Steps between C-alpha positions, in 0.01 A plus 500: 500500500262749664215252459708232674580736791133596528395134507758424768388795712136399463588144599679620815213731597244225441704259709524751787125559481427126507732452796325780688156351434622155604633646825165663575318176422730301732435750778126462451526120499700513822242734653217255429697180556350414839144549370563277198671240717182457704301452179750241379479312831121495465530357147751235610280390789196461274687369194404801291671665204625857519219654293196725532263221605730427793516871583119509519501204741777662704318834530178324597696305763653821639155647561293200605757288685782727614267801530773749419427871502421682176836680512683166522285359219591791272871473578514124441306541175737771372803286581373183336380686189837667455685168524262320266531774236871584521651167599261250340372701203133470599257738328212644701185585306178684588325176600769437760460850644124452518540171687739661750257789547224251584722324752593831663129583531478225764633763741169685456306205640405491867711191570824673395413868549707524819810414296458812288600792727867596492670508838794736514698690755284727713547874505641672806435859600740719308578697816597180682729391216665844493562480875672164452713643220594805709668274753783507247517881492854503644848587376609137479588405143298175517193683636522773236494230231205315656290814541555615141415159354187460713371850421550447128321166512210646696448818297540335159300188595763303309507124467814323632601425139498874431691597813794266439539635143501869596818693420609835637483645147126421492434780750435862403510652845464859376159413356417246774450213255645156436489276193394148596579194292165323485613144433147365501384745230834527320526880517642793697254708702544832681390525863492790743699540823426699815739770625581287805583208272726717281690625805552143622629396157743794484637412843539133400679584174738741673571280802560180303665684208273341242570548130234545227540143370485343847201289598295702748433207731805293417667296771648622827679367806375558855674838511318617187796485261337485158583261217343568163342175388145392437382287788224240467139569587527235772792686660307826479193343661714366783664839554170690528358229724797532736488882501125557544342163577289470186540411131571768234154459345359656818655828382310471173163425655547760773581779255217417262252488788634826648469680165141380464410607853645847430263536206711395200301361209585161350684636190726706730571196716570293189749761376703483822471126562563396139177303458353471152171358623278723712293193580803333661540794737137485608490123538831437673606824669205723584273369774177693513333520840124527552540863612671583169188390313264674748668835433375492141144371554 
């Protein structure tokens, strides 16, 4: 009897686990659907099968004919590979990876070298961004909310995906820290807050009567009345754009640049920004001027 109960319990747990994994896989497939769709259109137009040989032709076409940027190339490749493996059962081997590596090396050639640099949002002066945020330093409920959200986004250098997932319980205001859900890395990471930021958060929580399980950003009407639900990244982007006139990623680049200009080393910047790769920070966020180099010659 006990053995039967154990088998039944194991079956239920296994079923729940499988359902969870299937849900994650469906989310990933949906995430990469548009990238795979473009590959499928390419195959249909050229009467090709959905296989690795066709992927090679597609990637070559992206570089030589469409002349897409390296970042776009990498994203399309990731999407198509995921679909081929998880939806069509294709197995990638070392020879395939080597072939893709050779194709990607085309970006090192003079003809395609200009497609290699990443173009992101430019950094603003931190002092200018803070002045824009301080326009909302009023006693209006809606302004109190806007100022707190903007300060948190600036100081933490969070991505939009991290801001919309923040909950009030993630903050430890006594110790001026916040736990950030790093969706990209699949982990929680502690970041520091300034005293000004902490004060703005306290005022927001008290004014809008936020509870620990409430979403920090959430949704709100024009009067600032808060509703605890996770809004989309698109909605968050639109909100920041309407409040300050730029996209949320400007916060991230501005803060990283400001920390570097104040003398922070790359590991310190990586700790606050949540980057795993120090190289990514140097290539895409830190712009060295000629004078910076001259100072060390």
